[in-house]
Coordinates of C-alpha atoms in Angstrom, one line a residue:
M1 CA 16.7 15.3 -8.6
N2 CA 14.9 17.9 -5.7
F3 CA 13.2 16.5 -2.3
I4 CA 9.5 15.8 -1.2
D5 CA 9.6 15.4 2.9
V6 CA 6.6 14.3 4.3
G7 CA 6.2 14.4 8.0
A8 CA 9.7 16.2 8.1
N9 CA 9.7 16.5 12.1
V10 CA 12.5 18.3 13.3
G11 CA 13.7 19.1 9.6
T12 CA 16.7 17.2 9.9
Y13 CA 16.0 15.7 6.4
T14 CA 14.2 19.0 5.4
M15 CA 17.9 21.1 6.3
F16 CA 20.2 18.7 5.5
A17 CA 18.3 18.6 1.2
A18 CA 18.3 22.6 1.5
S19 CA 21.6 23.1 2.6
S20 CA 22.6 20.5 -0.3
G21 CA 21.2 22.8 -2.9
R22 CA 17.8 21.1 -3.4
Y23 CA 14.9 22.4 -3.6
V24 CA 12.3 20.9 -1.0
I25 CA 8.6 20.6 0.0
S26 CA 8.2 20.0 3.2
I27 CA 5.0 19.2 4.9
E28 CA 4.8 18.4 8.4
C29 CA 1.5 19.1 10.3
F30 CA 3.1 19.4 13.9
K31 CA 3.3 23.0 15.2
P32 CA 6.6 23.1 17.9
N33 CA 8.2 21.5 14.4
I34 CA 6.7 23.6 12.5
D35 CA 8.6 26.6 14.2
R36 CA 11.9 24.7 14.8
I37 CA 11.5 23.6 10.7
R38 CA 11.0 28.3 9.7
N39 CA 13.5 29.2 12.9
A40 CA 15.9 26.7 11.1
I41 CA 14.9 27.7 7.4
Q42 CA 15.9 31.8 8.7
I43 CA 19.1 31.3 10.6
E44 CA 20.7 29.5 7.6
K45 CA 19.1 31.8 5.1
L46 CA 17.7 29.1 2.9
H47 CA 14.1 30.4 2.1
D48 CA 14.7 30.4 -1.8
K49 CA 15.6 26.4 -1.3
V50 CA 12.6 25.5 1.1
T51 CA 8.1 24.9 0.4
L52 CA 7.1 24.4 4.1
L53 CA 2.9 22.7 4.3
G54 CA 2.1 22.9 8.1
N55 CA -0.6 20.3 7.6
A56 CA -1.1 16.6 8.1
I57 CA -2.0 14.4 4.5
Y58 CA -5.2 12.5 4.2
S59 CA -7.6 11.8 2.3
E60 CA -10.1 15.0 2.2
T61 CA -8.7 18.6 2.4
G62 CA -10.0 20.2 4.9
R63 CA -10.3 18.2 7.4
Y64 CA -9.5 19.5 11.3
F65 CA -8.1 16.5 13.4
K66 CA -6.6 16.2 16.8
M67 CA -2.9 14.6 17.5
K68 CA -1.8 12.7 20.0
S69 CA 1.5 13.2 21.2
N70 CA 4.7 10.9 22.5
P71 CA 6.4 12.9 25.6
F72 CA 9.3 10.6 25.2
N73 CA 9.4 10.7 21.3
I74 CA 8.8 14.3 19.4
G75 CA 8.4 12.5 16.5
S76 CA 5.3 10.2 17.4
Q77 CA 2.7 12.2 17.2
A78 CA -0.6 10.7 15.1
V79 CA -3.7 12.0 13.7
I80 CA -6.4 10.5 15.3
T81 CA -8.9 10.6 12.3
N82 CA -12.1 9.4 14.5
S83 CA -11.7 12.4 16.5
T84 CA -13.8 15.8 16.8
A85 CA -12.2 18.9 15.8
N86 CA -12.9 22.4 13.9
Q87 CA -11.2 26.0 13.1
S88 CA -11.6 27.2 15.9
D89 CA -10.1 24.3 17.7
Y90 CA -7.2 25.0 15.1
N91 CA -5.0 27.4 18.1
D92 CA -3.8 23.8 20.1
I93 CA -1.1 22.1 18.7
F94 CA -2.5 18.7 19.0
V95 CA -5.5 20.5 15.7
V96 CA -4.5 19.9 12.8
K97 CA -5.9 20.5 9.3
T98 CA -5.7 18.3 6.5
I99 CA -4.6 18.7 2.7
Q100 CA -4.6 16.1 0.5
F101 CA -1.0 14.7 -1.2
N102 CA -2.5 16.3 -5.0
D103 CA -2.6 19.0 -3.0
I104 CA 0.8 20.3 -3.4
L105 CA 0.8 19.7 -7.7
P106 CA 0.3 23.6 -7.9
V107 CA 3.5 24.1 -5.7
L108 CA 5.6 21.9 -7.8
K109 CA 4.4 22.8 -10.9
A110 CA 5.3 26.5 -9.9
K111 CA 8.6 25.9 -9.0
N112 CA 9.2 23.6 -11.4
I113 CA 10.1 20.2 -10.3
Q114 CA 9.7 17.4 -12.6
H115 CA 12.4 15.5 -10.7
A116 CA 12.6 14.5 -7.0
V117 CA 13.2 11.9 -4.5
M118 CA 10.8 11.3 -1.3
K119 CA 10.8 10.2 2.4
I120 CA 7.5 9.7 4.2
D121 CA 7.3 9.4 8.3
I122 CA 3.9 10.0 8.8
Q123 CA 2.8 7.7 11.5
W124 CA 1.0 5.1 9.4
A125 CA -0.9 7.5 7.0
E126 CA 1.0 6.8 4.8
T127 CA -2.4 5.3 2.8
Y128 CA -3.8 8.8 2.9
L129 CA -1.1 9.8 0.6
C130 CA -1.7 7.2 -1.6
Q131 CA -5.7 7.1 -1.7
A132 CA -5.2 11.1 -2.8
G133 CA -1.8 11.1 -4.9
N134 CA -2.0 9.5 -8.3
Q135 CA -1.7 13.2 -9.7
I136 CA 1.9 13.1 -7.4
F137 CA 2.6 10.0 -9.5
D138 CA 1.6 10.4 -12.8
S139 CA 3.2 13.7 -12.9
V140 CA 6.6 13.9 -11.4
N141 CA 9.3 11.4 -11.2
I142 CA 9.7 9.7 -7.6
P143 CA 12.7 7.2 -9.0
V144 CA 13.1 6.4 -4.7
I145 CA 10.7 6.4 -2.2
L146 CA 11.8 5.8 1.8
V147 CA 9.4 5.0 4.2
E148 CA 9.1 3.6 7.3
W149 CA 8.0 -0.3 7.2
D150 CA 5.7 -0.9 10.7
I151 CA 5.5 -4.4 10.8
G152 CA 2.6 -6.0 13.5
A153 CA -0.5 -7.7 12.7
R154 CA -2.8 -4.4 13.6
F155 CA -0.8 -2.8 10.6
Y156 CA -1.6 -5.5 8.5
D157 CA -4.0 -4.0 5.9
R158 CA -2.0 -0.8 5.6
L159 CA 1.4 -2.7 4.8
R160 CA -0.7 -4.9 1.9
Y161 CA -2.7 -1.3 0.5
L162 CA 0.9 0.0 0.4
L163 CA 2.5 -3.0 -1.1
K164 CA 0.2 -3.4 -3.9
Y165 CA 0.6 0.6 -4.6
F166 CA 3.6 0.5 -5.1
T167 CA 4.0 -2.3 -6.8
R168 CA 1.4 -1.8 -9.3
R169 CA 3.5 1.5 -9.8
G170 CA 6.6 -0.4 -11.1
Y171 CA 8.4 0.1 -7.5
I172 CA 10.2 -2.4 -6.1
P173 CA 11.7 -2.3 -2.4
T174 CA 14.5 -2.4 -1.3
T175 CA 17.0 -2.3 1.7
D176 CA 19.9 0.6 1.9
M177 CA 22.2 -1.5 -0.2
C178 CA 20.0 -1.4 -2.7
N179 CA 19.6 -5.8 -1.5
I180 CA 15.8 -6.8 -3.4
L181 CA 13.7 -7.5 -0.3
P182 CA 11.3 -10.8 -1.1
E183 CA 7.6 -9.5 -1.4
R184 CA 6.5 -13.4 0.4
E185 CA 8.9 -12.1 3.7
A186 CA 6.4 -8.0 3.9
L187 CA 5.0 -8.8 6.9
T188 CA 8.2 -10.5 8.5
T189 CA 11.2 -10.0 8.1
W190 CA 10.5 -6.6 6.2
P191 CA 13.3 -3.4 8.2
T192 CA 12.1 -0.9 9.8
H193 CA 12.7 1.4 6.9
L194 CA 13.3 0.6 3.6
Y195 CA 13.3 1.9 -0.2
W196 CA 10.8 1.6 -3.0
M197 CA 13.1 2.6 -6.0
K198 CA 12.3 2.6 -9.8
M199 CA 15.5 0.7 -10.6
N200 CA 15.8 1.6 -14.3
L201 CA 14.9 5.1 -13.3
S202 CA 17.2 6.1 -10.4
E203 CA 20.6 5.5 -11.0
I204 CA 21.2 4.7 -7.5
C205 CA 21.2 0.9 -7.3

């Protein structure tokens, strides 16, 4: 299994997987974090193990958006999709350029990646990944997906969308100990982090 790190933050998961000998597609949109990951790759001499993409995942490619940041949490940057920005603003660390998740398919094919586990942590933008990611899920065996699950009334529509999307693709929600989570409790008691698993393919549970 290789690794797809969507929302790599400072690269903790990316560097762990790459140093373990796995090939990593690492996607991160916040420029200071991209620099941190790039420096770590150089220091650890892992250039041949990581493809680093400095973009935000969205339903359209080539859009420019502003983002907000929390000074007390380096991992809490979020894209503001109703903001206005253009290419001339791109030097601003709080301006990002978007890609669709499907856009990474040529990279996966070039690296001959047919099997991968995935982590998604992109601050409430997971629906965009699903909306423009069917080609990836159809082409690559991804039996395990770690996602952040923010329960709260303002997230209900997003959570319902993710629930429907992954269950339709044969994924089962579980805890990190492989306990299956009841769907009826998705909006009330599911943990902050959970795993979507294809039980017959993951060989984990």
